[in-house]
mmCIF file of C-alpha atoms in Angstrom:
data_model
loop_
_atom_site.group_PDB
_atom_site.id
_atom_site.type_symbol
_atom_site.label_atom_id
_atom_site.label_comp_id
_atom_site.label_asym_id
_atom_site.label_seq_id
_atom_site.Cartn_x
_atom_site.Cartn_y
_atom_site.Cartn_z
ATOM 1 C CA MET A 1 -23.025 -13.145 1.571
ATOM 2 C CA ASP A 2 -26.294 -14.805 0.805
ATOM 3 C CA ALA A 3 -27.833 -15.797 4.146
ATOM 4 C CA GLU A 4 -29.792 -18.601 2.469
ATOM 5 C CA LEU A 5 -26.543 -20.108 1.190
ATOM 6 C CA VAL A 6 -25.110 -19.976 4.715
ATOM 7 C CA VAL A 7 -28.181 -21.692 6.163
ATOM 8 C CA ARG A 8 -28.034 -24.426 3.519
ATOM 9 C CA ALA A 9 -24.332 -24.955 4.259
ATOM 10 C CA GLN A 10 -25.116 -25.126 7.984
ATOM 11 C CA ASP A 11 -27.563 -27.913 7.219
ATOM 12 C CA GLY A 12 -24.741 -29.904 5.599
ATOM 13 C CA ASP A 13 -25.232 -28.922 1.943
ATOM 14 C CA ARG A 14 -21.701 -29.376 0.555
ATOM 15 C CA GLU A 15 -22.484 -27.585 -2.701
ATOM 16 C CA ALA A 16 -23.713 -24.547 -0.769
ATOM 17 C CA PHE A 17 -20.537 -24.563 1.295
ATOM 18 C CA ALA A 18 -18.393 -24.934 -1.837
ATOM 19 C CA ALA A 19 -20.108 -21.850 -3.268
ATOM 20 C CA LEU A 20 -19.501 -19.994 0.024
ATOM 21 C CA ALA A 21 -15.846 -21.043 0.050
ATOM 22 C CA ARG A 22 -15.337 -19.952 -3.574
ATOM 23 C CA GLY A 23 -16.916 -16.588 -2.847
ATOM 24 C CA THR A 24 -14.990 -16.083 0.385
ATOM 25 C CA TYR A 25 -11.506 -17.447 -0.234
ATOM 26 C CA SER A 26 -10.003 -14.542 -2.180
ATOM 27 C CA ARG A 27 -11.258 -12.061 0.444
ATOM 28 C CA LEU A 28 -9.818 -14.176 3.245
ATOM 29 C CA PHE A 29 -6.523 -14.550 1.413
ATOM 30 C CA ARG A 30 -6.136 -10.777 0.878
ATOM 31 C CA VAL A 31 -6.727 -10.082 4.561
ATOM 32 C CA ALA A 32 -4.364 -12.876 5.645
ATOM 33 C CA HIS A 33 -1.699 -11.667 3.225
ATOM 34 C CA ASN A 34 -1.897 -8.183 4.684
ATOM 35 C CA ILE A 35 -1.662 -9.482 8.240
ATOM 36 C CA LEU A 36 1.089 -12.028 7.591
ATOM 37 C CA GLY A 37 2.900 -10.353 4.705
ATOM 38 C CA ASP A 38 3.760 -13.648 3.050
ATOM 39 C CA ALA A 39 1.706 -15.317 0.322
ATOM 40 C CA ASP A 40 2.527 -18.892 1.334
ATOM 41 C CA ARG A 41 1.655 -18.343 4.991
ATOM 42 C CA ALA A 42 -1.447 -16.364 3.971
ATOM 43 C CA ASP A 43 -2.522 -19.298 1.804
ATOM 44 C CA ASP A 44 -1.954 -21.708 4.704
ATOM 45 C CA ALA A 45 -3.931 -19.493 7.101
ATOM 46 C CA SER A 46 -6.742 -19.016 4.562
ATOM 47 C CA GLN A 47 -7.011 -22.745 3.902
ATOM 48 C CA GLN A 48 -7.056 -23.457 7.622
ATOM 49 C CA ALA A 49 -9.744 -20.803 8.075
ATOM 50 C CA VAL A 50 -11.928 -22.425 5.393
ATOM 51 C CA VAL A 51 -11.559 -25.820 7.107
ATOM 52 C CA ASP A 52 -12.402 -24.249 10.491
ATOM 53 C CA ILE A 53 -15.377 -22.419 8.988
ATOM 54 C CA TRP A 54 -16.745 -25.729 7.682
ATOM 55 C CA ARG A 55 -16.248 -27.433 11.055
ATOM 56 C CA LYS A 56 -17.691 -24.554 13.096
ATOM 57 C CA LEU A 57 -20.465 -23.482 10.710
ATOM 58 C CA PRO A 58 -23.219 -25.229 12.691
ATOM 59 C CA GLN A 59 -22.268 -23.025 15.680
ATOM 60 C CA LEU A 60 -22.955 -19.773 13.789
ATOM 61 C CA ARG A 61 -26.179 -18.382 15.251
ATOM 62 C CA GLU A 62 -26.957 -15.624 12.752
ATOM 63 C CA ALA A 63 -26.376 -16.354 9.074
ATOM 64 C CA ARG A 64 -26.168 -12.620 8.288
ATOM 65 C CA ARG A 65 -23.079 -12.401 10.546
ATOM 66 C CA PHE A 66 -21.158 -14.908 8.412
ATOM 67 C CA GLU A 67 -18.657 -12.377 7.038
ATOM 68 C CA ALA A 68 -17.601 -10.953 10.420
ATOM 69 C CA TRP A 69 -17.575 -14.438 11.905
ATOM 70 C CA SER A 70 -15.348 -15.723 9.078
ATOM 71 C CA TYR A 71 -12.913 -12.830 9.654
ATOM 72 C CA ARG A 72 -12.648 -13.836 13.318
ATOM 73 C CA ILE A 73 -11.791 -17.405 12.326
ATOM 74 C CA LEU A 74 -9.278 -16.129 9.761
ATOM 75 C CA VAL A 75 -7.553 -13.815 12.244
ATOM 76 C CA ASN A 76 -7.211 -16.722 14.679
ATOM 77 C CA ALA A 77 -5.675 -18.805 11.877
ATOM 78 C CA CYS A 78 -3.272 -15.921 11.159
ATOM 79 C CA TYR A 79 -2.310 -15.774 14.838
ATOM 80 C CA ALA A 80 -1.564 -19.508 14.760
ATOM 81 C CA GLU A 81 0.451 -19.141 11.562
ATOM 82 C CA ALA A 82 2.385 -16.221 13.074
ATOM 83 C CA ARG A 83 3.301 -18.324 16.078
ATOM 84 C CA LYS A 84 4.731 -20.945 13.700
ATOM 85 C CA ALA A 85 6.964 -18.463 11.910
ATOM 86 C CA ARG A 86 8.132 -15.506 13.975
ATOM 87 C CA ARG A 87 9.699 -13.718 11.007
ATOM 88 C CA TRP A 88 7.535 -11.050 9.318
ATOM 89 C CA LEU A 89 7.742 -9.688 5.798
ATOM 90 C CA PRO A 90 4.750 -7.362 5.581
ATOM 91 C CA GLY A 91 3.225 -6.291 2.291
ATOM 92 C CA LEU A 92 0.514 -3.893 3.435
ATOM 93 C CA MET A 93 1.308 -0.970 1.165
ATOM 94 C CA PRO A 94 0.406 -1.028 -2.537
ATOM 95 C CA GLU A 95 3.068 -0.899 -5.220
ATOM 96 C CA CYS A 96 4.165 2.485 -6.580
ATOM 97 C CA ASP A 97 2.638 3.657 -9.834
ATOM 98 C CA GLU A 98 5.450 3.661 -12.412
ATOM 99 C CA ASP A 99 3.856 6.474 -14.424
ATOM 100 C CA LYS A 100 4.510 9.065 -11.692
ATOM 101 C CA GLY A 101 8.149 9.494 -12.538
ATOM 102 C CA ALA A 102 11.358 7.918 -11.303
ATOM 103 C CA ALA A 103 12.005 10.354 -8.439
ATOM 104 C CA LYS A 104 8.509 9.997 -7.057
ATOM 105 C CA ALA A 105 8.656 6.211 -7.456
ATOM 106 C CA ILE A 106 11.950 5.993 -5.578
ATOM 107 C CA SER A 107 10.559 8.207 -2.839
ATOM 108 C CA GLY A 108 7.457 6.010 -2.668
ATOM 109 C CA VAL A 109 9.530 2.842 -2.427
ATOM 110 C CA LEU A 110 11.642 4.312 0.370
ATOM 111 C CA TYR A 111 8.533 5.425 2.244
ATOM 112 C CA ARG A 112 6.887 2.025 1.743
ATOM 113 C CA ASP A 113 10.028 0.306 2.994
ATOM 114 C CA GLN A 114 10.006 2.521 6.090
ATOM 115 C CA LEU A 115 6.364 1.653 6.712
ATOM 116 C CA GLU A 116 7.034 -2.040 6.223
ATOM 117 C CA ARG A 117 9.948 -1.964 8.664
ATOM 118 C CA GLY A 118 7.709 -0.275 11.227
ATOM 119 C CA PHE A 119 4.814 -2.623 10.467
ATOM 120 C CA CYS A 120 7.077 -5.649 10.888
ATOM 121 C CA ARG A 121 7.851 -4.575 14.453
ATOM 122 C CA LEU A 122 4.184 -4.589 15.457
ATOM 123 C CA PRO A 123 2.737 -7.524 17.387
ATOM 124 C CA VAL A 124 0.333 -9.634 15.324
ATOM 125 C CA GLU A 125 -2.619 -8.413 17.424
ATOM 126 C CA GLN A 126 -1.887 -4.810 16.419
ATOM 127 C CA ARG A 127 -1.356 -5.817 12.786
ATOM 128 C CA ALA A 128 -4.759 -7.459 12.703
ATOM 129 C CA VAL A 129 -6.458 -4.283 13.960
ATOM 130 C CA VAL A 130 -4.575 -2.118 11.440
ATOM 131 C CA VAL A 131 -5.463 -4.399 8.523
ATOM 132 C CA LEU A 132 -9.112 -4.770 9.485
ATOM 133 C CA HIS A 133 -9.542 -1.042 10.118
ATOM 134 C CA HIS A 134 -7.388 0.554 7.421
ATOM 135 C CA TYR A 135 -7.310 -2.111 4.697
ATOM 136 C CA LEU A 136 -10.882 -3.402 4.987
ATOM 137 C CA GLY A 137 -12.271 -0.094 6.236
ATOM 138 C CA LEU A 138 -14.162 -1.639 9.138
ATOM 139 C CA PRO A 139 -15.161 0.786 11.895
ATOM 140 C CA LEU A 140 -13.540 0.048 15.249
ATOM 141 C CA HIS A 141 -16.706 -1.390 16.775
ATOM 142 C CA GLU A 142 -16.806 -3.978 13.961
ATOM 143 C CA VAL A 143 -13.069 -4.662 14.332
ATOM 144 C CA ALA A 144 -13.690 -5.334 18.026
ATOM 145 C CA ASP A 145 -16.587 -7.624 17.137
ATOM 146 C CA VAL A 146 -14.528 -9.547 14.559
ATOM 147 C CA LEU A 147 -11.634 -9.998 16.979
ATOM 148 C CA ASP A 148 -13.976 -10.696 19.913
ATOM 149 C CA ILE A 149 -12.331 -8.008 22.032
ATOM 150 C CA PRO A 150 -13.757 -4.919 23.753
ATOM 151 C CA GLN A 151 -13.993 -1.813 21.579
ATOM 152 C CA GLY A 152 -11.603 0.007 23.915
ATOM 153 C CA THR A 153 -9.002 -2.714 23.365
ATOM 154 C CA ALA A 154 -9.355 -2.393 19.594
ATOM 155 C CA HIS A 155 -8.965 1.375 19.910
ATOM 156 C CA SER A 156 -5.867 1.087 22.113
ATOM 157 C CA ARG A 157 -4.258 -1.511 19.823
ATOM 158 C CA LEU A 158 -4.839 0.747 16.828
ATOM 159 C CA HIS A 159 -3.519 3.766 18.732
ATOM 160 C CA ARG A 160 -0.369 1.897 19.831
ATOM 161 C CA ALA A 161 0.188 0.531 16.329
ATOM 162 C CA MET A 162 -0.090 3.955 14.734
ATOM 163 C CA ALA A 163 2.171 5.484 17.384
ATOM 164 C CA SER A 164 4.752 2.762 16.738
ATOM 165 C CA LEU A 165 4.572 3.333 12.990
ATOM 166 C CA ARG A 166 4.977 7.107 13.462
ATOM 167 C CA ALA A 167 7.945 6.541 15.780
ATOM 168 C CA ALA A 168 9.576 4.204 13.259
ATOM 169 C CA LEU A 169 9.158 6.781 10.468
ATOM 170 C CA GLU A 170 10.494 9.583 12.657
ATOM 171 C CA ALA A 171 13.486 7.467 13.705
ATOM 172 C CA ASP A 172 14.311 6.749 10.070
ATOM 173 C CA ASP A 173 13.997 10.453 9.248
ATOM 174 C CA ARG A 174 16.417 11.363 12.058
ATOM 175 C CA MET A 175 19.042 8.915 10.832
ATOM 176 C CA PRO A 176 22.137 11.005 9.954
ATOM 177 C CA ASP A 177 23.369 11.010 6.370
ATOM 178 C CA ALA A 178 26.707 9.659 7.616
ATOM 179 C CA GLU A 179 25.013 6.437 8.686
ATOM 180 C CA ALA A 180 23.162 6.179 5.412
ATOM 181 C CA SER A 181 26.227 6.842 3.249
ATOM 182 C CA PRO A 182 29.600 5.379 4.293
ATOM 183 C CA GLU A 183 31.507 7.693 1.910
ATOM 184 C CA LYS A 184 30.332 10.767 3.808
ATOM 185 C CA ALA A 185 31.600 9.318 7.089
ATOM 186 C CA ARG A 186 35.183 9.307 5.846
#
């Protein structure tokens, strides 16, 4: 982000803020969609984040920290949105590439579904760490800064989330064929 644009917006320049919002919204939406897993709720959280950014912009001390600061506001908006609707439909994993063949595509869909089931069981705090670290590629110290938590807490949330996802995948793998196919049970 252009620090000069941030400073102008902090001084009340609505055009500068409009340019910031246009340049930021799609990034905020993608992160919110990955945390919430629902486009409508992600849109609501992103819009709320933009409103909160406008209201809180004068409080930002360092214009160069705008991006991390805006992520913090967005994650808080996602937390609020998650409290409104306790049901999760995550969409973290990308779609399968159709050109890789039907068998590989089916396998990819099954794997993605397993991951989504595991991801949906995670608390929103763990989801936020996973999305910021794995989707955005932020190092853990930046994730901790964005979420305003100690680095050790970010590390433990990520560790617990990954352990939960592994356990969910292993549990699905251990499911007997008889449970998966009613004909075999007879």
